[in-house]
Tab-separated table of C-alpha atoms in Angstrom:
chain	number	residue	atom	x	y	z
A	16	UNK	CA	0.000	0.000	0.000
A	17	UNK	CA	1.929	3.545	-1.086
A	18	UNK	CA	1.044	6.346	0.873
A	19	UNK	CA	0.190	9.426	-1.479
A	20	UNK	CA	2.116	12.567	-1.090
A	21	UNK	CA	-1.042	14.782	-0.273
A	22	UNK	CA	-1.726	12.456	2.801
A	23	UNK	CA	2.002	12.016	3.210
A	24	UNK	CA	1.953	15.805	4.009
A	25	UNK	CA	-1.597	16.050	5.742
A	26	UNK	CA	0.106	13.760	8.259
A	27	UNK	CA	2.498	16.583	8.733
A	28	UNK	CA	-0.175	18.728	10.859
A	29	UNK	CA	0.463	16.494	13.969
A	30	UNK	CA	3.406	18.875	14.646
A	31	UNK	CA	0.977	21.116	15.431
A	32	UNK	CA	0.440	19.953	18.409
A	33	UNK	CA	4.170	20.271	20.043
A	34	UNK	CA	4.139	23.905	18.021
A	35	UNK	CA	1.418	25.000	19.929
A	36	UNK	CA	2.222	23.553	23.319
A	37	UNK	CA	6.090	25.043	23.471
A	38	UNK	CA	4.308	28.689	22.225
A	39	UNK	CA	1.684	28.304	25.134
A	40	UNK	CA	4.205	27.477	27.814
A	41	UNK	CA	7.243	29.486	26.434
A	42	UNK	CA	9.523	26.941	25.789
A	43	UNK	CA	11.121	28.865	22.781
A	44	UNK	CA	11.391	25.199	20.987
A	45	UNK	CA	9.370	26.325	17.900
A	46	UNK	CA	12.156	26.918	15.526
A	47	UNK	CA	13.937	23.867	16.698
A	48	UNK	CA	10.743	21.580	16.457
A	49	UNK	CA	10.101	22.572	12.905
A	50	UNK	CA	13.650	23.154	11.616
A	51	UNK	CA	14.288	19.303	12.599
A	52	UNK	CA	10.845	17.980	11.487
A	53	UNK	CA	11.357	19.806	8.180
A	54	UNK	CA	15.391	18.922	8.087
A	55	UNK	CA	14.740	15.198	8.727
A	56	UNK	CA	11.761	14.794	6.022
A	57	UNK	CA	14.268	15.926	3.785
A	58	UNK	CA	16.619	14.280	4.565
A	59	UNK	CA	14.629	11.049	4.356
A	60	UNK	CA	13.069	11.677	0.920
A	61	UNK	CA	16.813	11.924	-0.206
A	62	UNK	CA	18.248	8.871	1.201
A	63	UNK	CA	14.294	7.320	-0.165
A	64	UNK	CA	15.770	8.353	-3.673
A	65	UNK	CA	19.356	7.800	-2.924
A	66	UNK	CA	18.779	4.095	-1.712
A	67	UNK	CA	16.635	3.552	-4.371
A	68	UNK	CA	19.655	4.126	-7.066
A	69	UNK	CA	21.549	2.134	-5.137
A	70	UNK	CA	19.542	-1.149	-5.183
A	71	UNK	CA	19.710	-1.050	-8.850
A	72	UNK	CA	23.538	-1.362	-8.733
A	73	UNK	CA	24.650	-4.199	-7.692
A	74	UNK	CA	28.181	-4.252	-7.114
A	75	UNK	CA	30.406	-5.436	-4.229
A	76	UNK	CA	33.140	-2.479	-3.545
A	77	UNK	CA	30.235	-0.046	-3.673
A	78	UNK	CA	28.027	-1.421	-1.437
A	79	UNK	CA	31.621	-1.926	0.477
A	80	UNK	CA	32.564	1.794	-0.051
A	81	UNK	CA	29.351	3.064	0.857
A	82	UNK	CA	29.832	0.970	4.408
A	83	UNK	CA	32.777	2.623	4.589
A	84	UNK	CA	31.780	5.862	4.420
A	85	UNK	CA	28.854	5.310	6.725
A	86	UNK	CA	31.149	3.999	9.188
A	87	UNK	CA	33.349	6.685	8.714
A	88	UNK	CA	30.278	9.599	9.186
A	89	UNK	CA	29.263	7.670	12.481
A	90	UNK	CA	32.712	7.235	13.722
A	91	UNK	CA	33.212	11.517	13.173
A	92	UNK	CA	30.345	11.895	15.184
A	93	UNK	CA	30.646	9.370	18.399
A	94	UNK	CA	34.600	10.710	18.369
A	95	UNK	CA	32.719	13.932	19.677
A	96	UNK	CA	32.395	12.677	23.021
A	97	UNK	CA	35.838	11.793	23.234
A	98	UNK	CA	37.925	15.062	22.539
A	99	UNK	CA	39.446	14.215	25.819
A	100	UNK	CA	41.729	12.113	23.876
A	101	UNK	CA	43.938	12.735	21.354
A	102	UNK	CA	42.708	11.265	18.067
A	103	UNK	CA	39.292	9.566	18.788
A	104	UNK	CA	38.484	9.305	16.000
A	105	UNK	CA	40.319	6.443	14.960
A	106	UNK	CA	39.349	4.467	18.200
A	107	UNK	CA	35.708	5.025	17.140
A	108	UNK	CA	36.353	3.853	13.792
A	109	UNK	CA	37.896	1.001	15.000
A	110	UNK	CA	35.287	0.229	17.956
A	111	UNK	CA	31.954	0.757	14.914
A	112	UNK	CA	34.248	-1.359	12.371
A	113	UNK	CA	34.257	-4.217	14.572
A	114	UNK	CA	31.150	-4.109	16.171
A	115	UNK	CA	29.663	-3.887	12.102
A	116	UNK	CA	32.377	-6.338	11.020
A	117	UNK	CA	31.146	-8.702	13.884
A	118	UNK	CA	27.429	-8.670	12.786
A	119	UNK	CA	27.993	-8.856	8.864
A	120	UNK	CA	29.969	-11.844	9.162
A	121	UNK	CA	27.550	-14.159	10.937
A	122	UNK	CA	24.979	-12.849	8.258
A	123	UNK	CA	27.662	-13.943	5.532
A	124	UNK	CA	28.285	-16.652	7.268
A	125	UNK	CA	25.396	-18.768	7.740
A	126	UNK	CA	23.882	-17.274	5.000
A	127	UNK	CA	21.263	-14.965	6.652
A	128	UNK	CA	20.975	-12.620	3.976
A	129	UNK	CA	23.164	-12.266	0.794
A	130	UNK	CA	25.574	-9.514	0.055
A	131	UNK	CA	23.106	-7.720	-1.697
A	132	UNK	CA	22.611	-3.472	-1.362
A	133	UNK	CA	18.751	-4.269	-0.489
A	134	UNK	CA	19.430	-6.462	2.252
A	135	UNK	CA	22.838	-5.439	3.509
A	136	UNK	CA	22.250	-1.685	3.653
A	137	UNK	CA	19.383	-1.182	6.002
A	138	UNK	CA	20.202	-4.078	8.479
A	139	UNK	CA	23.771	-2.218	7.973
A	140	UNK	CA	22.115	1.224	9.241
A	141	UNK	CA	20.642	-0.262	12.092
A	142	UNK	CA	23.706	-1.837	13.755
A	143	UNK	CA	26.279	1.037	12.833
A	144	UNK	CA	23.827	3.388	14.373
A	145	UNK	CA	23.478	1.462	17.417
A	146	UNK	CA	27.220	1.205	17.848
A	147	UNK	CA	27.480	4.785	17.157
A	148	UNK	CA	25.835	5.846	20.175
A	149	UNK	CA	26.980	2.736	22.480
A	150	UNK	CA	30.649	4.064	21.190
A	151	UNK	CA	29.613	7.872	21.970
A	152	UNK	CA	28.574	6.967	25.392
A	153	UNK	CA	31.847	4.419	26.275
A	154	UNK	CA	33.747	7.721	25.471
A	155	UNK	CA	31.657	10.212	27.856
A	156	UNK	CA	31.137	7.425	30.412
A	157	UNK	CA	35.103	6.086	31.030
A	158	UNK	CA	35.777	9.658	31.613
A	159	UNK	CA	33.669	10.697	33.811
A	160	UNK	CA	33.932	7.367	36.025
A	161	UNK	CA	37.922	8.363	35.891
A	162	UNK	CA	37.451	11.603	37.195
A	163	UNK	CA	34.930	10.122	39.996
A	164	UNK	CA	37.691	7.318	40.660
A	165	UNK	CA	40.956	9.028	40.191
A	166	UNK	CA	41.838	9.035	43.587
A	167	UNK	CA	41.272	5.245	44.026
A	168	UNK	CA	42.695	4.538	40.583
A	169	UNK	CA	46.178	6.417	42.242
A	170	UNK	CA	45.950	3.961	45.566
A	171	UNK	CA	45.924	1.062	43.450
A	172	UNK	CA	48.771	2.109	41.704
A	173	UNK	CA	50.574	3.301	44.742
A	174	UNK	CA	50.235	-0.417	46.280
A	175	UNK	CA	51.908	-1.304	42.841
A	176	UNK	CA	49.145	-2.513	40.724
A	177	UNK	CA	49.598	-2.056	36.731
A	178	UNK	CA	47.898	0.407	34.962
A	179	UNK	CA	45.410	-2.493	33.811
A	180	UNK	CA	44.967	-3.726	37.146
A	181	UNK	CA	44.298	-0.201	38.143
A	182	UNK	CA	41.431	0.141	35.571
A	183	UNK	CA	39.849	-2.741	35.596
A	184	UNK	CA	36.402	-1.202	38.065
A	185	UNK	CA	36.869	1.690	35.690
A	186	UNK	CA	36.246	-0.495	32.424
A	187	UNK	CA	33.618	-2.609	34.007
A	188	UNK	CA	31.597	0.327	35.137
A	189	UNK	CA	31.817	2.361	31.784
A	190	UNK	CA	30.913	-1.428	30.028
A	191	UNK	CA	27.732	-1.727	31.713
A	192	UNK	CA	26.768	1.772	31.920
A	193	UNK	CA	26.969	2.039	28.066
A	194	UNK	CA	24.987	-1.033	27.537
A	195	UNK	CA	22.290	-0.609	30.175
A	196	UNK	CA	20.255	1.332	26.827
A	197	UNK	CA	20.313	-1.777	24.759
A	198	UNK	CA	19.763	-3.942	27.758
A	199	UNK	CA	16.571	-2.293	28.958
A	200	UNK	CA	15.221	-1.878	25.623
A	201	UNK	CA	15.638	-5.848	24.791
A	202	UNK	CA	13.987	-6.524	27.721
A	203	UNK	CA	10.794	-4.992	26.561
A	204	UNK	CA	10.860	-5.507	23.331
A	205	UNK	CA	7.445	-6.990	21.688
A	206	UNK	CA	5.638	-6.288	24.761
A	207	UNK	CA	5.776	-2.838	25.751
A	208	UNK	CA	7.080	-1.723	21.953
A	209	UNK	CA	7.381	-3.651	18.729
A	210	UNK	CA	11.022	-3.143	16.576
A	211	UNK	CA	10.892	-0.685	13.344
A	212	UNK	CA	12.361	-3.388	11.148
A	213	UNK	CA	9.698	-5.782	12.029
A	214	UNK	CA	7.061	-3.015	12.114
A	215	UNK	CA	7.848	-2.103	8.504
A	216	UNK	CA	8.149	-5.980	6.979
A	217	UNK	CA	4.568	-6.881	8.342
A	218	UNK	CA	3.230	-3.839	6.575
A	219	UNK	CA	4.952	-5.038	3.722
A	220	UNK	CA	3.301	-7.768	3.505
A	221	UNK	CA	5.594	-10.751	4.976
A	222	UNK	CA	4.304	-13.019	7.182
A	223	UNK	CA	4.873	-12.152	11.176
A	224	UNK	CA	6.480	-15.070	11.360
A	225	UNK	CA	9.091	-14.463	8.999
A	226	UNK	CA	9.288	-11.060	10.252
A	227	UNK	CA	9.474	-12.056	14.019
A	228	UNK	CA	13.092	-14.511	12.771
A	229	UNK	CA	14.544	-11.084	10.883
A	230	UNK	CA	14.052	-8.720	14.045
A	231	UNK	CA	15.434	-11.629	16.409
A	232	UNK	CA	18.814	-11.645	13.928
A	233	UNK	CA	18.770	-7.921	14.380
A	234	UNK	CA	18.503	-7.975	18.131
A	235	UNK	CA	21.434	-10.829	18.221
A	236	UNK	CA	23.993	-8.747	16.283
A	237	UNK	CA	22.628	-5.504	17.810
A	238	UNK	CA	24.158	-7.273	21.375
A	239	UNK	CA	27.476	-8.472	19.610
A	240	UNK	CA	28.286	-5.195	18.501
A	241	UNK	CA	27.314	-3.063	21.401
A	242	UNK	CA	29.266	-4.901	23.570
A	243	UNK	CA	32.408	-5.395	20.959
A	244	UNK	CA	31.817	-1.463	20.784
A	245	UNK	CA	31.943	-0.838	24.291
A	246	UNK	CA	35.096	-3.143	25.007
A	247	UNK	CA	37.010	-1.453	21.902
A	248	UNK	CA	36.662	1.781	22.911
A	249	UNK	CA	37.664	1.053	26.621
A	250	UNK	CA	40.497	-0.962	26.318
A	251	UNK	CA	41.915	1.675	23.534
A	252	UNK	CA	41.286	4.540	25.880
A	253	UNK	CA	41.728	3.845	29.247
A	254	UNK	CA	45.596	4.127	28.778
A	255	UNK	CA	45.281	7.401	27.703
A	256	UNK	CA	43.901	8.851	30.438
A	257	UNK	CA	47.036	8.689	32.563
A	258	UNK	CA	48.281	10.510	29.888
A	259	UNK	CA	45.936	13.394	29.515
A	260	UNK	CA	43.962	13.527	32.679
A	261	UNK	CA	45.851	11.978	36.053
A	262	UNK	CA	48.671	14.982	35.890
């Protein structure tokens, strides 16, 4: 069933309602609330288009180089929550690379889907973008727990512990804090919220089922990668913050 532009836009009018309610209560979020709502349509239609070229080219390196360059966008903008250190950029790339490199394999692998734009790009999206943010959040949270912890983090070392030894509560802590989103939201998922990519196959057409076995592949790589994510970017960093933060 297509959805016809008129109606497409129609649909549009719910903003209304946050519109009205930040101008009642002077929250001064109009411009924000309609520059993003307007901003991410477009955006949307354009990748629509943009995805639809794609899919008619079926080539290996450029489905590869496209992966790449997602990768590359989501690594520039998890980095931003590590300008503590001195190039995180490449330990973001490195953390997303695996944690996508981890789930495409197994699909590969046992033959889940084949290495095909159609199939490869959107399950793709999904994973890189949930390893962006785990990745984003193992940056923000190992600092902060460092600056909570320094002064235990010293007495170890004092007592003549290694620098590993030292940070071992440290990396725990900033694991399991980073993962606690993905944890939670597994926990509830198909009873308090059903997953977009099983959403959107059912109203496709394909049997609930069939649907139901997609989403659980999704949910078992989205928990590979988060937590490859969250152990990359840890054990790459936590060195570093002798360096740039104990002195």
């Amino acid at each position: 069933m297509n959805i016809d532009l008129t109606v497409l836009m129609l649909t549009a009018t719910v903003v209304i309602i946050p519109l009205f309610i930040s101008y009642r209560q002077d929250l001064g979020l109009e411009k924000d609330i309609l520059w993003s709502t307007l901003r991410g349509s477009a955006q949307l239609l354009a990748m629509g288009y943009l995805i639809a070229w794609i899919f008619s080219i079926e080539t290996g390196w450029l489905l590869a180089g496209l992966l790449l360059l997602i990768i590359t966008i989501a690594s520039r903008t998890a980095s931003k929550r590590g300008k503590w250190l001195k190039k995180p950029f490449a330990i973001a790339f490195v953390s997303i690379f695996l944690g996508q490199a981890v789930s495409l394999s197994v699909w590969l692998l046992f033959g889940v889907v084949p290495f095909q734009a159609r199939y490869i790009l959107p399950m793709s999206g999904m994973i890189i973008g949930n390893v962006m943010v785990i990745a984003g959040l193992s940056f923000e949270r190992l600092f902060r727990e460092f600056q909570q912890t320094k002064d235990q983090v010293m007495g170890k070392l004092a007592l003549g512990a290694t620098i590993r030894q030292a940070s071992q509560d440290l990396i725990e802590t900033t694991v399991k804090a980073a993962l606690i989103p993905s944890i939670d939201s597994f926990k509830t998922i198909g009873v308090v919220h059903l997953p977009g990519m099983m959403t959107g196959m059912i109203i496709a057409g394909t049997s609930p089922i069939i649907a139901v076995k997609y989403q659980i592949v999704i949910l078992l790589s989205l928990m590979a990668s988060s937590v490859t994510s969250a152990l990359t970017v840890s054990f790459l960093s936590y060195r570093r913050l002798f360096k740039t933060s104990m002195f």
